[in-house]
mmCIF file of C-alpha atoms in Angstrom:
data_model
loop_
_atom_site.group_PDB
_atom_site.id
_atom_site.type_symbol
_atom_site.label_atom_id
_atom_site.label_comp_id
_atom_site.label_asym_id
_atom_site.label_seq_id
_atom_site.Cartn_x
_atom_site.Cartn_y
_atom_site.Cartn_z
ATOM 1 C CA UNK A 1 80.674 10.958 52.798
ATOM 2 C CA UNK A 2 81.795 8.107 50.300
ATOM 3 C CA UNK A 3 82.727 5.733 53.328
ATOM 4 C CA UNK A 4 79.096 6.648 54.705
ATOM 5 C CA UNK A 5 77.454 5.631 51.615
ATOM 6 C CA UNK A 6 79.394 2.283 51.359
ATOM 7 C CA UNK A 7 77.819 1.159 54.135
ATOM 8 C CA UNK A 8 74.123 2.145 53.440
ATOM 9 C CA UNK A 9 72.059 -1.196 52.800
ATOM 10 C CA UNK A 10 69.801 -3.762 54.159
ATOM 11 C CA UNK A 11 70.881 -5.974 57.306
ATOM 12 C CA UNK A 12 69.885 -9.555 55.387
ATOM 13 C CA UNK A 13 72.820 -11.749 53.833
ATOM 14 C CA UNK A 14 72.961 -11.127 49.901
ATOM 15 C CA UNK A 15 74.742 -14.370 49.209
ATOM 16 C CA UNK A 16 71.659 -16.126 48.244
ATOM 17 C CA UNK A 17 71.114 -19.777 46.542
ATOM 18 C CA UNK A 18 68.491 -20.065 43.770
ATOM 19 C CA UNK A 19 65.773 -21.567 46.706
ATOM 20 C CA UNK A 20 63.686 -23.085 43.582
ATOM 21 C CA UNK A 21 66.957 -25.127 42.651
ATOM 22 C CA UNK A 22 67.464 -26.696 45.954
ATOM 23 C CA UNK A 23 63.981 -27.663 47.728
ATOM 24 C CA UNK A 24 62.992 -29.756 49.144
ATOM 25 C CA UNK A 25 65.612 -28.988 51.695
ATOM 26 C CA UNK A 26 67.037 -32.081 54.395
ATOM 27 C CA UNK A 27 67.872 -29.163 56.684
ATOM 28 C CA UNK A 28 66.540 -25.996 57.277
ATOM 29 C CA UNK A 29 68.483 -23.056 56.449
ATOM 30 C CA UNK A 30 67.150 -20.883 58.812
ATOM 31 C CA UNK A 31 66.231 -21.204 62.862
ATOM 32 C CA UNK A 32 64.580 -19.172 64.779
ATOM 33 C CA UNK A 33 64.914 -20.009 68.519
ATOM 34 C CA UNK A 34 63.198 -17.026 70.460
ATOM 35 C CA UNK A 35 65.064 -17.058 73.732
ATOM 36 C CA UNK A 36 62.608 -14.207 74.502
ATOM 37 C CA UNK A 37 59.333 -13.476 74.163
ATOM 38 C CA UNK A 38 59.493 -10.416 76.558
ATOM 39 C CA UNK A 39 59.717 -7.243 75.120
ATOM 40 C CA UNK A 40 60.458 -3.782 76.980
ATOM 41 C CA UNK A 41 58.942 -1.743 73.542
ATOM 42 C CA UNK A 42 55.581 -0.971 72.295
ATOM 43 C CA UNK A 43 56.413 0.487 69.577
ATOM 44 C CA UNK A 44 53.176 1.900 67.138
ATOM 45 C CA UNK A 45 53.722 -0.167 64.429
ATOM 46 C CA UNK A 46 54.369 -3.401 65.688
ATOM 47 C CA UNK A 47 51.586 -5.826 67.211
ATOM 48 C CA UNK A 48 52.735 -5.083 70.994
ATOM 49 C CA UNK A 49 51.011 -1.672 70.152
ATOM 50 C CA UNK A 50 47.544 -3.468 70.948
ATOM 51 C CA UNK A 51 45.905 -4.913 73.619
ATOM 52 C CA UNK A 52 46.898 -9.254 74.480
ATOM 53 C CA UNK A 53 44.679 -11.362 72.210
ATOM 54 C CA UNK A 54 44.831 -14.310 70.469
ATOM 55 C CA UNK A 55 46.505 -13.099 67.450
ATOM 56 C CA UNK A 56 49.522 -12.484 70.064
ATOM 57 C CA UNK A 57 49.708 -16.841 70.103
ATOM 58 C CA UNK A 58 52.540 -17.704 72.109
ATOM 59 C CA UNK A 59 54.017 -14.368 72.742
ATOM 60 C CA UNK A 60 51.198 -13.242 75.512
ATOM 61 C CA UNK A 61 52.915 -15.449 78.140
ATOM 62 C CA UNK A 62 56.093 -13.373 77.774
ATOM 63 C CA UNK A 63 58.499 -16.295 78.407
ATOM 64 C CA UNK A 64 62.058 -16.393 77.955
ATOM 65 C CA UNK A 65 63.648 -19.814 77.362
ATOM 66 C CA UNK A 66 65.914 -21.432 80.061
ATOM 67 C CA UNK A 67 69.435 -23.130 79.462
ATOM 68 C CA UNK A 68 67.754 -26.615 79.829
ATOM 69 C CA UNK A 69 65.314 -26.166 76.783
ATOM 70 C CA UNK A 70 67.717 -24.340 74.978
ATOM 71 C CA UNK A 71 70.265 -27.476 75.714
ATOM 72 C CA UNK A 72 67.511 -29.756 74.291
ATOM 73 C CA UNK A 73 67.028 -27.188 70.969
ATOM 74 C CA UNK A 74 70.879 -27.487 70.271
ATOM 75 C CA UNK A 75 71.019 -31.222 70.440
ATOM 76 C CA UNK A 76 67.978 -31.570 68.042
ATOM 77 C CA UNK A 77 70.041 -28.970 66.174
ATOM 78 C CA UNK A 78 72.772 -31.273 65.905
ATOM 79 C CA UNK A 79 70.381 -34.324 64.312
ATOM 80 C CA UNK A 80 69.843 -32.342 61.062
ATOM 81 C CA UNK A 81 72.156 -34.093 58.480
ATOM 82 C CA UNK A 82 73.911 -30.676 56.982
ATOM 83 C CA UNK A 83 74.844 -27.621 58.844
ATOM 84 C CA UNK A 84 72.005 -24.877 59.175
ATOM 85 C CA UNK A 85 73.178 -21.835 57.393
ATOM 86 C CA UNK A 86 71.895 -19.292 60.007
ATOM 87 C CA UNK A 87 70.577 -19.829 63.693
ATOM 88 C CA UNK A 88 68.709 -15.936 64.787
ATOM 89 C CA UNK A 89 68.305 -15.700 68.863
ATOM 90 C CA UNK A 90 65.427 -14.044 68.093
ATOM 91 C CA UNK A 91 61.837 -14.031 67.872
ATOM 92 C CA UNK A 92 58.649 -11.788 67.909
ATOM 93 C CA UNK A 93 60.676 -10.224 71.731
ATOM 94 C CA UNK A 94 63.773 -8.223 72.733
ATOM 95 C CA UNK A 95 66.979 -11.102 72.548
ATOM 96 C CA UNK A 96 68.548 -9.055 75.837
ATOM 97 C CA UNK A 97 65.612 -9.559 77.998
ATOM 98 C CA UNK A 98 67.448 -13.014 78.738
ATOM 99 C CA UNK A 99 70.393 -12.946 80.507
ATOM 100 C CA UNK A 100 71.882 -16.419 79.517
ATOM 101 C CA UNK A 101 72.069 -14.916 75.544
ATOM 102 C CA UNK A 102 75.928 -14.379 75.338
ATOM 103 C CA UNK A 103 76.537 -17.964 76.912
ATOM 104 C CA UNK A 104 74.041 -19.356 74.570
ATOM 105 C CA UNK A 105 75.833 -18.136 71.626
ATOM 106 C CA UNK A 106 78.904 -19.364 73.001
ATOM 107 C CA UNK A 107 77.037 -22.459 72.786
ATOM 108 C CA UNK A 108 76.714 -22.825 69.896
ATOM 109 C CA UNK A 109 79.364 -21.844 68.697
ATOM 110 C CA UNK A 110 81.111 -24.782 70.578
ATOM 111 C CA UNK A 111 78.855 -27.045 68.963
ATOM 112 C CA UNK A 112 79.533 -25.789 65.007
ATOM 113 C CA UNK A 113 75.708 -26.158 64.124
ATOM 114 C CA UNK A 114 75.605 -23.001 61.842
ATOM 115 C CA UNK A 115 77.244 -20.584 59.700
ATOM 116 C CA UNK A 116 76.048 -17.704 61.202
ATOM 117 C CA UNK A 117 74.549 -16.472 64.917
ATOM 118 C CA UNK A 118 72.247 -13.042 64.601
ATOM 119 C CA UNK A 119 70.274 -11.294 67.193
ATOM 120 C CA UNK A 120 67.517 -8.839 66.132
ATOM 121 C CA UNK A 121 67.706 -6.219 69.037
ATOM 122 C CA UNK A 122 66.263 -2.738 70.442
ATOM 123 C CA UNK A 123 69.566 -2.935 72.070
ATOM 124 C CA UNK A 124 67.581 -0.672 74.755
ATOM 125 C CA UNK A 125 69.322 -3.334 77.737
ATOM 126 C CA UNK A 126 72.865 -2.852 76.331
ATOM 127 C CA UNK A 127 75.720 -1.997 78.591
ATOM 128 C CA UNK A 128 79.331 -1.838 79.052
ATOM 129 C CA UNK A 129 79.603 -5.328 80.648
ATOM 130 C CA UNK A 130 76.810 -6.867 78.058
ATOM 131 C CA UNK A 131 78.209 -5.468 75.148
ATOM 132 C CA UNK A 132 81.741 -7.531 76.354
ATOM 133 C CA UNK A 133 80.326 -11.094 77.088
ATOM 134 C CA UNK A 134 78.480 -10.738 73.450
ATOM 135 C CA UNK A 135 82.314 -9.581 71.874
ATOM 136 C CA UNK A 136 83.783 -12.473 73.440
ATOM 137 C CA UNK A 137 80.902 -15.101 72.217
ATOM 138 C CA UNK A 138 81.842 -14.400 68.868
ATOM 139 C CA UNK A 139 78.297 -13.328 67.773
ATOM 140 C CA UNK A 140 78.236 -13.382 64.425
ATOM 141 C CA UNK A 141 75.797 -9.932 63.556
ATOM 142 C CA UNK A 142 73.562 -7.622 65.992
ATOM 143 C CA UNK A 143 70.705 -6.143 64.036
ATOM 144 C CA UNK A 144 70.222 -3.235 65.762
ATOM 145 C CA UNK A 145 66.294 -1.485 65.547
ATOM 146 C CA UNK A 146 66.135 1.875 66.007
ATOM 147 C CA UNK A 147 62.968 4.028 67.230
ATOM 148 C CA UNK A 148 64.341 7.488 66.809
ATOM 149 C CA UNK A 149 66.768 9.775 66.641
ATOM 150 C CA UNK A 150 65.914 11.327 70.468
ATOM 151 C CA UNK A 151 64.350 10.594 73.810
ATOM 152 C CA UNK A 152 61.292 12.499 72.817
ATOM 153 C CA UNK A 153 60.815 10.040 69.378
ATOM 154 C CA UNK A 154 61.541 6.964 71.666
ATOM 155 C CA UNK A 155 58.663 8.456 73.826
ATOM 156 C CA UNK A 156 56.449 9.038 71.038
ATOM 157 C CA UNK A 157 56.848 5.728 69.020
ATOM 158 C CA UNK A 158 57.625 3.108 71.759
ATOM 159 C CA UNK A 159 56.464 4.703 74.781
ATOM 160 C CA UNK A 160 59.926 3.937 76.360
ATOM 161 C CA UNK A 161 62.213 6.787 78.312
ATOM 162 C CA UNK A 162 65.583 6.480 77.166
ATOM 163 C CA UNK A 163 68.608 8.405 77.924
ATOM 164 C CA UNK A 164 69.460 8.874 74.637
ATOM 165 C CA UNK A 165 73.309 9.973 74.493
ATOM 166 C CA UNK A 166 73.892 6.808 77.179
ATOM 167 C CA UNK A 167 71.929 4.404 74.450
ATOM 168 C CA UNK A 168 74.136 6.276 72.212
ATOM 169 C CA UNK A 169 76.940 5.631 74.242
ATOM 170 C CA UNK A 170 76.609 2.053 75.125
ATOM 171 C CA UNK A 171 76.120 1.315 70.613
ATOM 172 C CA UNK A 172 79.397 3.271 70.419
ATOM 173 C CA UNK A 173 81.389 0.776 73.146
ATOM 174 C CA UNK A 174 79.340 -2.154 71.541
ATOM 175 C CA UNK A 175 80.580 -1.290 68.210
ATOM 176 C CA UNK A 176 84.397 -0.488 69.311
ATOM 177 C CA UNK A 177 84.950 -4.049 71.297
ATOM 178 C CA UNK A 178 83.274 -6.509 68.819
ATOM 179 C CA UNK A 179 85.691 -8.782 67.061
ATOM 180 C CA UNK A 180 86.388 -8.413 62.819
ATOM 181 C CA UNK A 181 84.144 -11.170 62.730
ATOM 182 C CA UNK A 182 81.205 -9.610 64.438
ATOM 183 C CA UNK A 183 79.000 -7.230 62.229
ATOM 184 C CA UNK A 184 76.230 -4.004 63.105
ATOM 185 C CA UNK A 185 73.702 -3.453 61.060
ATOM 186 C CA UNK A 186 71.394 -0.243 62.494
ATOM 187 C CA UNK A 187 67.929 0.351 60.896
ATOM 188 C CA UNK A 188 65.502 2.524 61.482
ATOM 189 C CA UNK A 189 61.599 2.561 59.902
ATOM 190 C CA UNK A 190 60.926 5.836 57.767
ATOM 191 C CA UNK A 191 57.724 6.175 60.018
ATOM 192 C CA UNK A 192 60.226 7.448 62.713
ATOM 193 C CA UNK A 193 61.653 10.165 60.767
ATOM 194 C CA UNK A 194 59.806 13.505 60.143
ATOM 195 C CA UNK A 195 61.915 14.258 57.211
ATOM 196 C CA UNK A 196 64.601 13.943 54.622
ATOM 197 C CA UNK A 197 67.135 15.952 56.465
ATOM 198 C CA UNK A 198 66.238 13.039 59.692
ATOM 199 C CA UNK A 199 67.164 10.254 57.088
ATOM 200 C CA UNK A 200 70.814 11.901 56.639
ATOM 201 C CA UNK A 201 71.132 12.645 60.127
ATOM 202 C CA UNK A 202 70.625 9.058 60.354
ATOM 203 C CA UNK A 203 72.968 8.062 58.514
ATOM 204 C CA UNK A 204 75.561 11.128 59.719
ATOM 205 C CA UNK A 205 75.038 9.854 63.341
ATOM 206 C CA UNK A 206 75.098 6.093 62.837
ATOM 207 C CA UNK A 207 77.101 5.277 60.494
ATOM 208 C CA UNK A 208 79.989 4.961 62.242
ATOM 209 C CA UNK A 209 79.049 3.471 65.215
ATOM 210 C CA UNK A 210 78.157 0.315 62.180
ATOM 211 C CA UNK A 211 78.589 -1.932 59.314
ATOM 212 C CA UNK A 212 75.907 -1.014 57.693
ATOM 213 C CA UNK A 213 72.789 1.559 58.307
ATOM 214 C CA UNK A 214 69.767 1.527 56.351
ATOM 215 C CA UNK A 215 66.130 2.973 56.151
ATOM 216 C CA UNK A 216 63.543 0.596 56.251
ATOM 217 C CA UNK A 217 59.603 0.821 55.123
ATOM 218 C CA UNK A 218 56.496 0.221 57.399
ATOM 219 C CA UNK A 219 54.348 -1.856 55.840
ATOM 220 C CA UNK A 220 51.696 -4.383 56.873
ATOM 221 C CA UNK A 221 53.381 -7.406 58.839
ATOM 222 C CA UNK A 222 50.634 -8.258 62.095
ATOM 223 C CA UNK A 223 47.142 -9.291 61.794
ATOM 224 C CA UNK A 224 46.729 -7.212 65.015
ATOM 225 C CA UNK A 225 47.421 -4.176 63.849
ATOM 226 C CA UNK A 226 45.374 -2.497 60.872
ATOM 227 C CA UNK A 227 47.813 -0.852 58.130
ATOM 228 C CA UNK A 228 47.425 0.605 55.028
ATOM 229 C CA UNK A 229 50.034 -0.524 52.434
ATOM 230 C CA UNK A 230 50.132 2.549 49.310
ATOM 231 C CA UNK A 231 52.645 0.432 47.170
ATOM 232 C CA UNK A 232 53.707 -2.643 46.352
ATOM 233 C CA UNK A 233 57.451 -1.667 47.508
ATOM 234 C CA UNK A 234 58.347 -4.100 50.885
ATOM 235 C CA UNK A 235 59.982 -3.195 53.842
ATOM 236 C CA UNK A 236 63.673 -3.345 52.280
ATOM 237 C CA UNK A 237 61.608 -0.803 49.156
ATOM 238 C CA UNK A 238 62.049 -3.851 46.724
ATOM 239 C CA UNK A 239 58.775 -4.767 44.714
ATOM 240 C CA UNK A 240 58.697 -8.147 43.170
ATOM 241 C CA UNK A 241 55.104 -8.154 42.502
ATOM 242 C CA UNK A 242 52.497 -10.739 43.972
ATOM 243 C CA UNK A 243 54.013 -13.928 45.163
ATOM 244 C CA UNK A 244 51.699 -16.855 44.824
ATOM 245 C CA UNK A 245 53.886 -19.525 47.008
ATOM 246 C CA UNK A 246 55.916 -18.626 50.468
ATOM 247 C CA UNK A 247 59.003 -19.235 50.144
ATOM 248 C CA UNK A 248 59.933 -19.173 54.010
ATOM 249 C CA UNK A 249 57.523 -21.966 55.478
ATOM 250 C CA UNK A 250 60.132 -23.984 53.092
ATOM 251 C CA UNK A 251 63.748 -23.246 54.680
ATOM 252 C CA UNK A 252 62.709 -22.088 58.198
ATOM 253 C CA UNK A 253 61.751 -23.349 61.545
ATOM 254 C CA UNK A 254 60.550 -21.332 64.795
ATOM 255 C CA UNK A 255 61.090 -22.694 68.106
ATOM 256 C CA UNK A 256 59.592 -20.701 70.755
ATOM 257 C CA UNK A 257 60.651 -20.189 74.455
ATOM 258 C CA UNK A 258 58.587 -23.072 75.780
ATOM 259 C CA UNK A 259 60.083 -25.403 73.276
ATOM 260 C CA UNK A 260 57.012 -25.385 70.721
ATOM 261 C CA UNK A 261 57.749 -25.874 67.033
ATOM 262 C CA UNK A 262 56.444 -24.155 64.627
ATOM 263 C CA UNK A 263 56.646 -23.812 60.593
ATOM 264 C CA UNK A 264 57.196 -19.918 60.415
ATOM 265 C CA UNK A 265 57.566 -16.514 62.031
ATOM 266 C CA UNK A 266 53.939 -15.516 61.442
ATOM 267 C CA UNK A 267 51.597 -14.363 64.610
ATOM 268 C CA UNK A 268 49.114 -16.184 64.685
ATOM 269 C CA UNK A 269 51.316 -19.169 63.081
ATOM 270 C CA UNK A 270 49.469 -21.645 60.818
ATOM 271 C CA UNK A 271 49.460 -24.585 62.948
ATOM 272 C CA UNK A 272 52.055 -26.626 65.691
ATOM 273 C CA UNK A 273 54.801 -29.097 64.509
ATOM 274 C CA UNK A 274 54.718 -30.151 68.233
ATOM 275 C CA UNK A 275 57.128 -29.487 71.215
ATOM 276 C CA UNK A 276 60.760 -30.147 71.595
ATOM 277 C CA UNK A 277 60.033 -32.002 75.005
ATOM 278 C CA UNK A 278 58.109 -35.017 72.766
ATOM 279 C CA UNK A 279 58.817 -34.266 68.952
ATOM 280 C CA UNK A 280 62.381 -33.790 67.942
ATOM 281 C CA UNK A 281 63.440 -30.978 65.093
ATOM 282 C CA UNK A 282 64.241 -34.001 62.945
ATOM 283 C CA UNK A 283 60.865 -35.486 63.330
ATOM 284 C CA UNK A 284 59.083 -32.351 62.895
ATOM 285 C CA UNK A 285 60.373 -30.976 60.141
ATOM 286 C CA UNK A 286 59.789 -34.238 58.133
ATOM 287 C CA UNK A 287 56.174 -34.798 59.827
ATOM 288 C CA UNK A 288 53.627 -35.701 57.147
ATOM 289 C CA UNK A 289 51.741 -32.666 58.441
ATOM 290 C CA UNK A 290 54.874 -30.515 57.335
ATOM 291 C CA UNK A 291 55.584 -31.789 54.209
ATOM 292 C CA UNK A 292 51.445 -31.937 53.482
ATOM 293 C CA UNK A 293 51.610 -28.155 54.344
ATOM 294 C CA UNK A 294 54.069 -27.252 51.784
ATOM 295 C CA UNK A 295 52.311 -29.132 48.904
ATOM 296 C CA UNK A 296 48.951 -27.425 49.853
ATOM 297 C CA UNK A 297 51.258 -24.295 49.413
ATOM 298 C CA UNK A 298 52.514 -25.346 46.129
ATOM 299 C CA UNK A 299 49.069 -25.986 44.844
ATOM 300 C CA UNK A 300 48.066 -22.665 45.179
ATOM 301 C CA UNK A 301 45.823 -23.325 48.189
ATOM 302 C CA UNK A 302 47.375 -20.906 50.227
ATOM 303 C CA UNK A 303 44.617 -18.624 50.449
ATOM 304 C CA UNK A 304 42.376 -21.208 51.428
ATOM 305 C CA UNK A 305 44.200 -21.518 55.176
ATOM 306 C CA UNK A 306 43.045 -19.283 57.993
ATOM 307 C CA UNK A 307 46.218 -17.791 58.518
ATOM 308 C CA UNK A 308 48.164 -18.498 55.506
ATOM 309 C CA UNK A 309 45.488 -16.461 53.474
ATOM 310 C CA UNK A 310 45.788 -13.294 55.560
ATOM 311 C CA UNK A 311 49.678 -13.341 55.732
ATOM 312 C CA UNK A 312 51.638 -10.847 54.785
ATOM 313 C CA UNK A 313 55.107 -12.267 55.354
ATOM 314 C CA UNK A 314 55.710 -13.259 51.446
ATOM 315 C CA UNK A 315 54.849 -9.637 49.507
ATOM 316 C CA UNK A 316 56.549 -7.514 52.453
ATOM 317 C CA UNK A 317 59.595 -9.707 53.421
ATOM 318 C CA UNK A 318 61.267 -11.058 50.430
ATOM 319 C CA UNK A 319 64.454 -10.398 50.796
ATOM 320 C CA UNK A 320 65.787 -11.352 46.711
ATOM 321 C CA UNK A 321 64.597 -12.845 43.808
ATOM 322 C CA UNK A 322 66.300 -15.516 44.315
ATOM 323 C CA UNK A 323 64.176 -16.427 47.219
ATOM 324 C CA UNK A 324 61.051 -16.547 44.722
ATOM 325 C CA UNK A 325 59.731 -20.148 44.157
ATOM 326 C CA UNK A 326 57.079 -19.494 41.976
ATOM 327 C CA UNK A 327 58.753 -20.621 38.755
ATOM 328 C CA UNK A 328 59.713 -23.234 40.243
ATOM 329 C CA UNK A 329 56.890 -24.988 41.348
ATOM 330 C CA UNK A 330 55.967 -27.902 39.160
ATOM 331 C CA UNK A 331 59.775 -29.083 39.756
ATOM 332 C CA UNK A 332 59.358 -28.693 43.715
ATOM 333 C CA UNK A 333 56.084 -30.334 43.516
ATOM 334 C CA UNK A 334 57.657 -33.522 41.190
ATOM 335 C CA UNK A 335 60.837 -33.448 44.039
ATOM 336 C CA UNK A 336 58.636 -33.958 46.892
ATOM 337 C CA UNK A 337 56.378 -37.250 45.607
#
């Protein structure tokens, strides 16, 4: 039971800089590069729940990104002039929709352009073979997000059939043949369990089969979808209280399967930085439309922005308080003159 609750905790990295003390940054310290925008899932609390619209942006065509834009990503990668601290083959779709994602980590991992390599996955698509070729890329952590704790939850929440002891199965081999190096982390939303004695089950069943396990909190995330939030706990059940400037528009970049830039992870996102086929990474993430974005941010004007203004990215998905700019912002605004 002890070894169980040593591994209970949240899947993001807790080695965290003081953000305030270091922007403006040269290099972003997150990536995003959605190699899929496909998803398999529906689940009820995410935005796939509801019908295509425009708040869906990019992810209605349902792309996935081939090795030739992918190529052209890592070599824009490589222009930045310090290493990016994390690169996540992720997006707003399921990573293992694309077949080419173990020889893209690979990738990059030949080329030394970050610290770390994640993939945020249903892991839904995992087998045997699959769960080999991602050991042997050297992946760096598999954030694995669970729907339930049986074929009939999957059915309910996602509207996928599973065989459940063969999903089961296939986490167990996944977890057995990665390398040291290579780190599970399996969550699973509190909306998907009926009760406390679900949450230890949770934890009895999937603990070791991982690193680390954890219960996570629904709370508002999509535009799309219409959510009632009763406290002012986040997802991880942290509560830093009302965050006036984002502090992730500031370290991250989202390239999407198509090659389109773009200054965060939100659906609909603010605005385009371009497309890697005519604007390099470089170029776009010091683009006077950038770096005019962030000072609107830092001026408090955040709510005056279509999208920013509706966002809830900064209350639910602050991951530390070292991550909060807010006393910070008369310095950050003096840096960036």
């Amino acid at each position: 039971m002890n070894n169980q609750n040593d591994k209970i905790g949240p899947s993001f990295c807790k080695n965290r800089v003081i953000l305030g003390e270091r922007l403006p940054l040269d290099t972003p310290f997150s990536v995003n590069i959605s190699i899929s925008e496909r998803c398999n899932f529906k689940c009820n609390y995410c935005f796939r729940s509801t019908e295509p619209s425009e708040l869906w942006a990019y992810t209605r065509s349902g792309h996935i990104m081939s090795i030739d834009t992918f190529e052209l990503v890592a070599k824009q990668l490589a222009e930045f002039p310090s290493q990016i601290k994390r690169i996540a083959l992720s997006g707003h779709g399921e990573p293992l929709c694309n077949p080419l994602l173990p020889l893209m980590v690979k990738r990059l991992k030949e080329l030394g352009l970050t610290a770390t390599i994640d993939i945020h996955t249903n892991v839904s698509l995992l087998t045997p073979e699959l769960s080999r070729a991602l050991s042997e890329s050297r992946i760096d952590r598999i954030i694995v997000s669970l729907q339930g704790l049986n074929a009939q939850a999957y059915k309910k929440i996602c509207g996928a059939t599973i065989d459940f002891d063969k999903f089961y199965k296939n986490l167990k081999i996944l977890y057995e043949q990665k390398t040291e190096k290579t780190t599970v982390h399996i969550k699973i939303v509190d909306t998907a369990l009926s009760s406390a004695g679900e949450e230890y089950e949770f934890y009895k069943l999937f603990s070791p089969v991982a690193d680390h396990v954890f219960v996570e909190k629904v709370v508002p995330l999509w535009k799309a979808l219409k959510f009632e939030q009763t406290d002012n706990n986040n997802k991880y059940g942290l509560s830093f209280g009302y965050i006036n400037y984002c502090p992730l528009v500031f370290y991250t970049l989202m390239i999407t399967p198509g090659g389109g830039i773009y200054p965060c992870l939100e659906l609909p996102p603010p605005f385009s930085l371009g497309n890697v086929n005519e604007t390099t990474l470089l170029e776009a993430w010091r683009s006077p439309a950038r770096v005019l974005f962030l000072k609107q941010q830092l001026q408090n004007r955040r709510r005056e922005h279509p999208v920013c203004g509706e966002c809830f990215i900064p209350q639910n998905t602050i991951m530390a308080r070292e991550d909060i700019i807010d006393p910070y912002r008369d310095v950050i605004l003096e840096r960036m003159k």
